[in-house]
Amino acid sequence: MTVQLSLKAVDKFYGAIDKGVHAVRNINMDVHKGEIIALLGSSGCGKTSTLRMVAGFEDTSRGTITLAGREIQKLPPVKRNVAMAFEGYSLYPTVTVRENIAFALKAAKLSETEVAAKVKEVSEMLEITDILDRFPTSISGGQQQRASLARALVRDADLHLLDEPMGQLEPQLRTLLRGRIKHYIKERGLTAILVTHDQTEANAMADRIAVMEGGVLQQFASPEEIKEAPANLFTGTFVGEPPMNVFPAVVSDTGDQIHFDLQGGLDLQYPAKDFSADVRQAMLSRRQIVLGVRPYAVQRSAEGAPATVEANQWLGDQTHIAARFAGASIVLVEHDFTDVALGSEIRVHLNPNDLHVFDAETGQALSHGAQLA
Amino acid sequence: MESVNPIERALRGIAITLVILFFMFPIFWIILMSFQTNETILRMPPSMVFTPTLENYMALITGKLETSAGILEIAFMKNLFNSFFLSTASVAIGLVLGVPAAYAFARLKFKGSEDIAFTLLSFRFAPPLLVLLPLTIYFQQLGLANTYGGLIWVYQLIVLPLILWIVRGYFEDIPADVEYAYRIAGHSWGATFRKIALPLAGPGIAAAALLAFIFAWNNFVFALVLASADKQPVTVGALAFVTASGIQYGQIAAGIVLSIAPTFALALYAQRYLVEGLSLGAVKG
Amino acid sequence: MTIVLKDIVKAFKTDVVLDGVSLSVDKGETLVLFGPSGAGKTVLLRLIAGVVELDEGVIEIDGRNMDGVEPEDRGIGMAFQNFALFPHMDATENIAAPLTAKRMGQQQIKHTVEKVARLLKIDHVLHHKPKELSNGQKQRTALARALSGEPHILLLDDPLRNVDAKLRFEMRLELPRLLKDQEATVIYVTQDYKEAMALGDRIAVMNGKGIQQIGSPFDIYMSPANVEIARLFGDPVINLLDVTPERSSDGVQIMLSGQSLVIDDGYAQSIGQSCVLGIRPEAFHFVEEGTQGAIPVSIETEAPLNEKTVTLALTKNKREVMISRPAGAPAPSSGTAWIKVDAKNIHLFDRQSGLRIDPLKTQQAQGAA
């Protein structure tokens, strides 16, 4: 795998270096050719600043950015060979959607038939064939966004940047287009960075997700890895819908039993042999930990601990149940219609294989179910 | 790009300096003049070197103007008071009438509301001289000529449209939902106006009041025609310095400095509000 | 308190937003108004609140005609999508607004505000101005303000729209209990079908100037009245395929990629008609090659989606279908796969009108499927 884009020790300050607002903090990241990367985080996490530095709309305060073998952090945007779809669409208002999409292709001196074929292909993929001859101001926000996306995707660039590309689309179209766009990018071997605050979008489209918070890259890994082995409490609770259940606990080891003392006097016990020596060591050295368990991993089982049902919400193909557990609320996901009455007692079991253990103080992950024993 | 090359920066600096010089020089020169006697002002070539004197200011404050033809009584301090009183009273009345009207125009889209609002604004377009002649006749017949009341009334032509249009823009900027929320919480329409709309439009009302004050202060024509000496504001009173024995440049300069000082101080103090208020009014209008 | 709307008409200039809407909400019920943006949900809510004037029709609250009754006299609480907090007042004063209107004593106001704030977990930020509150806290403050006067009617206008996914999820689980404790009649507006299904005792689906279907979440998901409603509920969106039911030796059948799918005899009424077949993504299952009735598809992409895995695949006729399964359930992830649908889990619509074709069976029988 060749590295297409590389960020080395990249910092962004708004204002003077080391004095102004430190928006992006020492980001190191390699993106391989043909990969789709998602920059995921809430607003103000630094993802848009990072994208804008790569695109060249923002000075790189410190560090180097290398694209296809060239250092680009000092180049103006037009010389970077980067295609970008904007969150705010920014179509050229004086020409039709078709000409907007074809603009860069014509500038690249492609033949007319070639341009027509490419425009047709991308507009069919994004379902905008019916508006190609309209002007940007006469179409809806969702259509403008797709036109902007088409204009970026149709180009043959070293890197495609997609800034919240589907925020304005109706939800019915979103899931379908995510699949199609991913297929389109993969088929052509394009390299793309997607900036989004929507984890569903990141999970659905990206090969790897870069989770950002407070300007810091929290974790850069595949969606599966982020789900199964979140690097810290932030990633664990930020990625995953419904969010991960977390419970502060105190660990103790009686030799053959590991005890987790949760709030509300709940004591979870597991055979010590279920945990590897390293993990036991790590947990006991901290004592104060946070236990995390994904909603779909919570099992209902007769031998489990009692919990009182507070909400039971059926969503068509899933049921979300919330129950009072260990002085907090625990959420379960079931994949069919589940009929448990509000106020009734259920028993929930947390399988040691599904437990994520975090250091209560630093939030760093100590172990994940898969690594236990 | 944020980076600017040094030459560009230098050029920009020079340009800004020139503009400032161009606009500030007259004010600077006037201040200098106000500390000089007529002789030093009129000498050729002009010079910045002179012995400062408070003579001009003394003359204004005591009301005794010494000219070569003898001592002349002037009522400058009275003029200053008139200016102050007329402007303040006009703005106060303008606010009482204009703010509720602005709220009505902003919130209630009644039939013809746009037309009425525009008609009110159009008072600002008409040259004052157009209305002055009939006004003078009416005022004489009604006994309003040469009264504070009459002047304040006429000043509403200046003050009211300004307040109305600026404040209306501010009211329109308050999300209607915020007011709805207060009403749904159980408060009456009047309480909503007092507790929500007024406080939130506060900065706008202040900006409008300030601007209106400055415009009223600077008015010349209305007062010139409708007021005699004892009701005249400074703008008109300054004419007294054009005397039979010559133009008293030193006193005029001192008079100008005294008369622009209050508005200048106000404008400096509330610069930010003013710019906001003006641009809002302009955009919304 | 019951709310009854009769033949409501509302237009803005020449743009008719609501055209003859009738609706009744029972005491203590939570009714969700659901629909895409521009369907008139918010306008309907504002008409009930009395802040927008009615063109035609009658609004009754507890049998009393609301014509001419000012918003402050209707005894309602309302939460707005954009929160609409009073920016110059702190959280306490915001929440106290309905109480000061009732001329309650200072001590009692303080007590009530603190109680509501504790319930909504914002008692630690009561002295903050709105601009110092996080989005989640703003939303909770707005909700607290709507609740503090203990109104008998609560109008909630998409209150979770502007908060992040995690908070939205938390509030979605918390809200039903909160609303039940209030014993108020609730009208809740949302564009999110999950919120609608999770919170509504009944859902009124608004689309195009009026209400197209009212029913329990179960009714609407299982028996959508038309293609549009079927599309609005479910993520990923329901698969829609143009088909024409035919007669077969076994009854009524639909041909899918050359495979016969025998459907309920009740659909005999539509033999030979142009129809649209709706199959929810979760109704498809991956099966072994050679299984009776299995349809071959080529897999395009696969993506996780909220504890499900969604596969985008192409049929032999290049028609796109989406298939979803619980996360972790095994399935082929590339190349050719075979899928099958249970005939009980299909929806059939008339292609012309888009209306559901009911196989003349009771809804219980369908629901049990």
PDB file of C-alpha atoms in Angstrom, chain A residues 127 170-173 175-176 178-180 182-183 199-200 203-205 223-224 227 237-238 240-243 294-296 310-318 320-322 324 331 333 335 337, chain C residues 34 165-166 169 172-174 176-177 191 193-195 197-199 217-218 221-222 231-237 282 299-308 310 312 320 322 324-327:
ATOM      1  CA  GLU A 127     -29.971  10.943  -8.799  1.00  0.00           C
ATOM      2  CA  GLU A 170     -33.487  13.549   3.291  1.00  0.00           C
ATOM      3  CA  PRO A 171     -32.810  10.504   5.456  1.00  0.00           C
ATOM      4  CA  GLN A 172     -34.504   8.143   3.003  1.00  0.00           C
ATOM      5  CA  LEU A 173     -31.859   8.935   0.399  1.00  0.00           C
ATOM      6  CA  THR A 175     -28.387   5.296   3.371  1.00  0.00           C
ATOM      7  CA  LEU A 176     -28.676   4.488  -0.319  1.00  0.00           C
ATOM      8  CA  ARG A 178     -23.712   6.301   1.164  1.00  0.00           C
ATOM      9  CA  GLY A 179     -23.516   2.854  -0.376  1.00  0.00           C
ATOM     10  CA  ARG A 180     -23.379   4.174  -3.927  1.00  0.00           C
ATOM     11  CA  LYS A 182     -18.560   4.334  -1.470  1.00  0.00           C
ATOM     12  CA  HIS A 183     -18.894   1.955  -4.405  1.00  0.00           C
ATOM     13  CA  GLN A 199     -20.951   8.494  13.099  1.00  0.00           C
ATOM     14  CA  THR A 200     -23.423   6.467  11.063  1.00  0.00           C
ATOM     15  CA  ASN A 203     -19.077   3.889   9.919  1.00  0.00           C
ATOM     16  CA  ALA A 204     -20.917   3.255   6.683  1.00  0.00           C
ATOM     17  CA  MET A 205     -18.384   4.781   4.326  1.00  0.00           C
ATOM     18  CA  PRO A 223     -14.784   1.020  12.369  1.00  0.00           C
ATOM     19  CA  GLU A 224     -14.645  -2.520  13.731  1.00  0.00           C
ATOM     20  CA  LYS A 227     -16.191  -0.488  18.142  1.00  0.00           C
ATOM     21  CA  THR A 237     -18.838   6.590  24.453  1.00  0.00           C
ATOM     22  CA  PHE A 238     -18.749   8.837  21.372  1.00  0.00           C
ATOM     23  CA  GLY A 240     -21.687   3.666  18.899  1.00  0.00           C
ATOM     24  CA  GLU A 241     -25.412   4.184  18.647  1.00  0.00           C
ATOM     25  CA  PRO A 242     -26.982   3.736  21.100  1.00  0.00           C
ATOM     26  CA  PRO A 243     -23.977   4.892  23.145  1.00  0.00           C
ATOM     27  CA  ARG A 294     -22.209  -1.957  24.436  1.00  0.00           C
ATOM     28  CA  PRO A 295     -26.021  -1.966  24.473  1.00  0.00           C
ATOM     29  CA  TYR A 296     -26.277  -4.876  22.054  1.00  0.00           C
ATOM     30  CA  GLU A 310     -37.773   2.512  32.649  1.00  0.00           C
ATOM     31  CA  ALA A 311     -38.372   2.676  28.912  1.00  0.00           C
ATOM     32  CA  ASN A 312     -39.189   0.233  26.182  1.00  0.00           C
ATOM     33  CA  GLN A 313     -39.138   1.655  22.700  1.00  0.00           C
ATOM     34  CA  TRP A 314     -39.844  -0.364  19.608  1.00  0.00           C
ATOM     35  CA  LEU A 315     -38.451   1.124  16.427  1.00  0.00           C
ATOM     36  CA  GLY A 316     -39.688  -1.348  13.838  1.00  0.00           C
ATOM     37  CA  ASP A 317     -36.649  -3.568  13.557  1.00  0.00           C
ATOM     38  CA  GLN A 318     -35.095  -3.008  16.976  1.00  0.00           C
ATOM     39  CA  HIS A 320     -34.385  -0.197  22.851  1.00  0.00           C
ATOM     40  CA  ILE A 321     -34.875  -0.900  26.536  1.00  0.00           C
ATOM     41  CA  ALA A 322     -33.587   1.322  29.318  1.00  0.00           C
ATOM     42  CA  ARG A 324     -32.379   1.204  36.267  1.00  0.00           C
ATOM     43  CA  VAL A 331     -29.576   0.407  27.710  1.00  0.00           C
ATOM     44  CA  VAL A 333     -30.851  -3.375  22.164  1.00  0.00           C
ATOM     45  CA  HIS A 335     -33.433  -7.133  17.375  1.00  0.00           C
ATOM     46  CA  PHE A 337     -40.282  -6.673  19.254  1.00  0.00           C
TER      47      PHE A 337
ATOM     48  CA  PHE C  34     -44.669  13.232  12.114  1.00  0.00           C
ATOM     49  CA  ALA C 165     -27.044  12.227  18.744  1.00  0.00           C
ATOM     50  CA  LYS C 166     -26.028  11.020  22.177  1.00  0.00           C
ATOM     51  CA  PHE C 169     -30.893   9.261  22.465  1.00  0.00           C
ATOM     52  CA  ARG C 172     -35.679   9.894  23.969  1.00  0.00           C
ATOM     53  CA  LEU C 173     -35.468   7.265  26.672  1.00  0.00           C
ATOM     54  CA  GLU C 174     -36.123   9.769  29.466  1.00  0.00           C
ATOM     55  CA  PRO C 176     -41.863   9.147  28.131  1.00  0.00           C
ATOM     56  CA  ARG C 177     -41.582   8.870  31.903  1.00  0.00           C
ATOM     57  CA  GLN C 191     -39.119  14.538  11.675  1.00  0.00           C
ATOM     58  CA  TYR C 193     -39.373   8.337  12.684  1.00  0.00           C
ATOM     59  CA  LYS C 194     -37.543   6.650  15.570  1.00  0.00           C
ATOM     60  CA  GLU C 195     -38.577   9.441  17.926  1.00  0.00           C
ATOM     61  CA  MET C 197     -42.288   5.435  17.215  1.00  0.00           C
ATOM     62  CA  ALA C 198     -40.562   5.604  20.578  1.00  0.00           C
ATOM     63  CA  LEU C 199     -42.652   8.413  22.067  1.00  0.00           C
ATOM     64  CA  PRO C 217     -46.544   2.938  15.860  1.00  0.00           C
ATOM     65  CA  PHE C 218     -47.258  -0.713  15.220  1.00  0.00           C
ATOM     66  CA  TYR C 221     -44.883   0.443  10.563  1.00  0.00           C
ATOM     67  CA  MET C 222     -46.723  -2.766   9.757  1.00  0.00           C
ATOM     68  CA  ARG C 231     -40.703   5.203   2.832  1.00  0.00           C
ATOM     69  CA  LEU C 232     -40.773   7.566   5.796  1.00  0.00           C
ATOM     70  CA  PHE C 233     -40.593   4.824   8.430  1.00  0.00           C
ATOM     71  CA  GLY C 234     -37.571   2.552   8.604  1.00  0.00           C
ATOM     72  CA  ASP C 235     -33.841   2.943   8.126  1.00  0.00           C
ATOM     73  CA  PRO C 236     -32.573   1.931   5.639  1.00  0.00           C
ATOM     74  CA  VAL C 237     -35.584   2.895   3.584  1.00  0.00           C
ATOM     75  CA  GLU C 282     -34.789  -6.474   7.545  1.00  0.00           C
ATOM     76  CA  ILE C 299     -23.158  -7.475  -3.448  1.00  0.00           C
ATOM     77  CA  GLU C 300     -21.987  -3.895  -4.011  1.00  0.00           C
ATOM     78  CA  THR C 301     -21.091  -2.590  -0.566  1.00  0.00           C
ATOM     79  CA  GLU C 302     -21.691  -3.393   3.030  1.00  0.00           C
ATOM     80  CA  ALA C 303     -21.917  -0.935   5.882  1.00  0.00           C
ATOM     81  CA  PRO C 304     -22.680  -1.001   9.591  1.00  0.00           C
ATOM     82  CA  LEU C 305     -25.683   1.066  10.737  1.00  0.00           C
ATOM     83  CA  ASN C 306     -26.636   1.349  14.426  1.00  0.00           C
ATOM     84  CA  GLU C 307     -26.053  -2.251  15.427  1.00  0.00           C
ATOM     85  CA  LYS C 308     -27.209  -3.500  12.060  1.00  0.00           C
ATOM     86  CA  VAL C 310     -26.714  -3.001   5.681  1.00  0.00           C
ATOM     87  CA  LEU C 312     -26.440  -2.786  -0.913  1.00  0.00           C
ATOM     88  CA  GLU C 320     -30.853  -2.034  -6.149  1.00  0.00           C
ATOM     89  CA  MET C 322     -30.892  -3.068   0.603  1.00  0.00           C
ATOM     90  CA  SER C 324     -30.168  -5.378   6.796  1.00  0.00           C
ATOM     91  CA  ARG C 325     -29.357  -7.845   9.537  1.00  0.00           C
ATOM     92  CA  PRO C 326     -28.377  -7.615  13.196  1.00  0.00           C
ATOM     93  CA  ALA C 327     -24.716  -6.678  13.571  1.00  0.00           C
TER      94      ALA C 327
END
